[in-house]
Coordinates of C-alpha atoms in Angstrom, one line a residue:
Q180 CA 104.1 86.5 89.3
T181 CA 101.4 87.8 87.5
V182 CA 98.8 85.9 89.8
L183 CA 100.9 87.3 92.8
Q184 CA 100.6 90.9 91.4
G185 CA 96.8 90.6 90.5
I186 CA 96.2 89.2 94.2
I187 CA 97.8 92.3 95.5
L188 CA 97.4 95.1 93.0
L189 CA 93.4 94.3 92.4
P190 CA 92.2 94.8 96.0
L191 CA 94.5 97.9 96.3
R192 CA 93.3 99.4 93.3
A193 CA 89.6 98.6 94.3
I194 CA 90.3 100.2 97.7
F195 CA 92.0 103.7 95.8
I196 CA 88.9 103.7 93.5
A197 CA 86.6 103.5 95.8
F198 CA 88.1 106.2 98.0
I199 CA 88.4 108.7 95.1
L200 CA 84.9 107.9 94.0
L201 CA 83.6 108.8 97.8
L202 CA 86.1 112.0 97.9
A203 CA 84.8 113.2 94.4
W204 CA 81.0 112.7 95.9
L205 CA 81.9 114.9 99.0
F206 CA 83.3 117.8 97.0
A207 CA 80.4 117.5 94.5
S208 CA 77.9 117.4 97.7
I209 CA 79.7 120.3 99.2
A210 CA 80.0 122.5 96.0
T211 CA 76.1 122.1 95.2
F212 CA 74.9 122.2 98.8
R213 CA 71.9 124.9 99.1
H214 CA 73.0 125.8 95.3
P215 CA 69.9 128.2 94.1
G216 CA 68.3 126.8 91.0
K217 CA 69.6 123.1 90.8
G218 CA 70.8 123.0 87.2
S219 CA 69.1 126.1 86.2
V220 CA 71.7 128.6 86.9
P221 CA 75.5 128.1 86.2
L222 CA 77.8 127.6 89.3
K223 CA 80.0 130.4 90.1
G224 CA 82.9 131.6 92.1
W225 CA 84.1 128.8 94.5
R226 CA 81.7 126.4 93.5
R227 CA 82.7 126.3 90.0
W228 CA 86.5 126.5 90.7
M229 CA 86.0 123.4 93.4
I230 CA 84.1 121.4 90.9
K231 CA 86.7 122.2 88.3
T232 CA 89.8 121.6 90.0
S233 CA 88.8 118.7 92.5
L234 CA 86.9 116.5 89.9
S235 CA 89.5 117.0 87.3
C236 CA 92.1 116.3 89.7
L237 CA 90.3 113.1 91.1
T238 CA 89.3 111.9 87.9
R239 CA 92.7 111.9 86.4
T240 CA 94.2 110.3 89.5
L241 CA 91.4 107.7 89.2
F242 CA 92.5 106.7 85.6
F243 CA 95.8 106.7 86.6
I244 CA 95.1 104.3 89.1
M245 CA 93.4 102.2 86.4
G246 CA 96.3 102.4 84.5
F247 CA 95.4 104.9 81.9
Q248 CA 98.2 107.6 81.4
V249 CA 96.7 110.5 78.9
K250 CA 98.8 113.1 77.6
V251 CA 97.3 116.1 75.4
K252 CA 99.0 117.0 72.4
G253 CA 98.4 120.7 71.1
K254 CA 96.1 123.3 72.9
I255 CA 92.7 122.8 74.5
A256 CA 90.0 125.1 73.3
S257 CA 89.0 127.6 75.6
L258 CA 85.2 128.1 76.5
L259 CA 85.0 131.3 74.5
E260 CA 86.8 129.8 71.5
A261 CA 84.6 126.3 71.6
P262 CA 81.3 126.6 74.0
I263 CA 80.3 123.1 72.6
F264 CA 82.9 120.3 72.5
V265 CA 82.0 117.2 70.6
A266 CA 83.4 113.7 71.6
A267 CA 82.3 110.6 69.5
P268 CA 81.2 108.0 70.0
H269 CA 79.9 109.2 73.5
S270 CA 79.1 105.7 74.7
S271 CA 81.9 104.6 76.8
F272 CA 83.6 105.4 80.1
F273 CA 86.2 107.2 77.9
D274 CA 84.3 110.0 77.9
A275 CA 85.1 111.0 81.7
I276 CA 89.0 111.1 80.5
I277 CA 87.9 114.0 78.0
S278 CA 86.0 115.8 80.7
A279 CA 88.7 115.5 83.1
L280 CA 91.2 116.7 80.6
T281 CA 88.8 119.7 79.5
G282 CA 88.1 121.0 82.9
M283 CA 84.8 119.1 83.8
P284 CA 82.5 120.6 81.3
S285 CA 78.7 120.0 81.2
I286 CA 77.7 117.0 79.8
V287 CA 74.6 115.8 77.9
S288 CA 73.0 112.7 79.7
R289 CA 70.0 110.5 80.4
A290 CA 67.8 111.9 83.1
E291 CA 67.8 108.6 84.9
N292 CA 71.3 108.9 85.5
L293 CA 71.0 111.8 87.9
S294 CA 69.2 109.3 90.5
T295 CA 72.1 107.1 90.5
P296 CA 73.5 106.9 94.1
V297 CA 76.9 108.6 94.3
F298 CA 77.6 109.1 90.4
G299 CA 74.3 111.3 90.3
T300 CA 75.5 113.6 92.5
I301 CA 78.8 113.9 90.9
L302 CA 76.9 114.2 87.5
S303 CA 74.6 116.7 89.0
S304 CA 77.5 118.9 90.1
L305 CA 78.6 119.1 86.4
Q306 CA 75.1 120.7 85.6
P307 CA 74.3 118.3 83.0
V308 CA 71.9 118.8 80.1
S309 CA 69.3 115.9 80.8
V310 CA 67.5 114.2 78.2
S311 CA 64.4 112.3 79.0
R312 CA 63.6 109.3 77.2
Q313 CA 59.8 109.6 78.2
D314 CA 59.5 113.1 77.0
P315 CA 58.5 113.4 73.3
D316 CA 59.8 117.1 73.5
S317 CA 63.0 116.2 74.9
R318 CA 65.1 116.2 71.7
K319 CA 63.8 119.8 71.3
N320 CA 64.3 120.9 74.6
T321 CA 68.0 119.5 74.6
V322 CA 69.0 121.5 71.7
T323 CA 67.4 124.5 72.9
E324 CA 69.3 124.1 76.3
I325 CA 72.7 123.5 74.3
T326 CA 71.9 126.6 72.3
K327 CA 71.3 128.7 75.4
R328 CA 74.5 127.5 76.9
A329 CA 76.4 127.8 74.2
L330 CA 75.3 131.6 73.5
S331 CA 75.8 132.8 77.2
R332 CA 79.3 134.2 76.3
G333 CA 81.2 131.8 79.3
Q334 CA 78.5 132.0 81.9
W335 CA 77.9 128.3 81.4
P336 CA 80.7 125.7 81.2
Q337 CA 81.5 124.2 77.7
V338 CA 79.2 121.3 76.7
I339 CA 80.5 118.1 75.5

């Protein structure tokens, strides 16, 4: 019975996951198409709404299909209450669950991740703070950018 379920469920889950990732890529591409500033200007209006609602819903659906059910207990801090949201250990795909539950905040990510096909476009739509491992001033620049976004009084999304 377990083998039979694996034979049926694994391909179905893989197809649904691929479909959801392509939908997320499509929404991210539409929201960032011809956006002035490409990361230096925050997404506003329909673009931010589209990223926040569609990617959050698709990410939750993706994790549900993979077998994860996450319930939030308590109240999620708003952008004005907590412009910086800390998640630890920040080393696994579980960060995506936190992102989906908190409304798709900006994240701190390696600059190389932005050039990854499909995932790079989705990541770019979240307007990440990119960290370059080759740049010796990257750590200082990252701290400066996070501080700038935290003090923007709600113009930028939360930073995780």
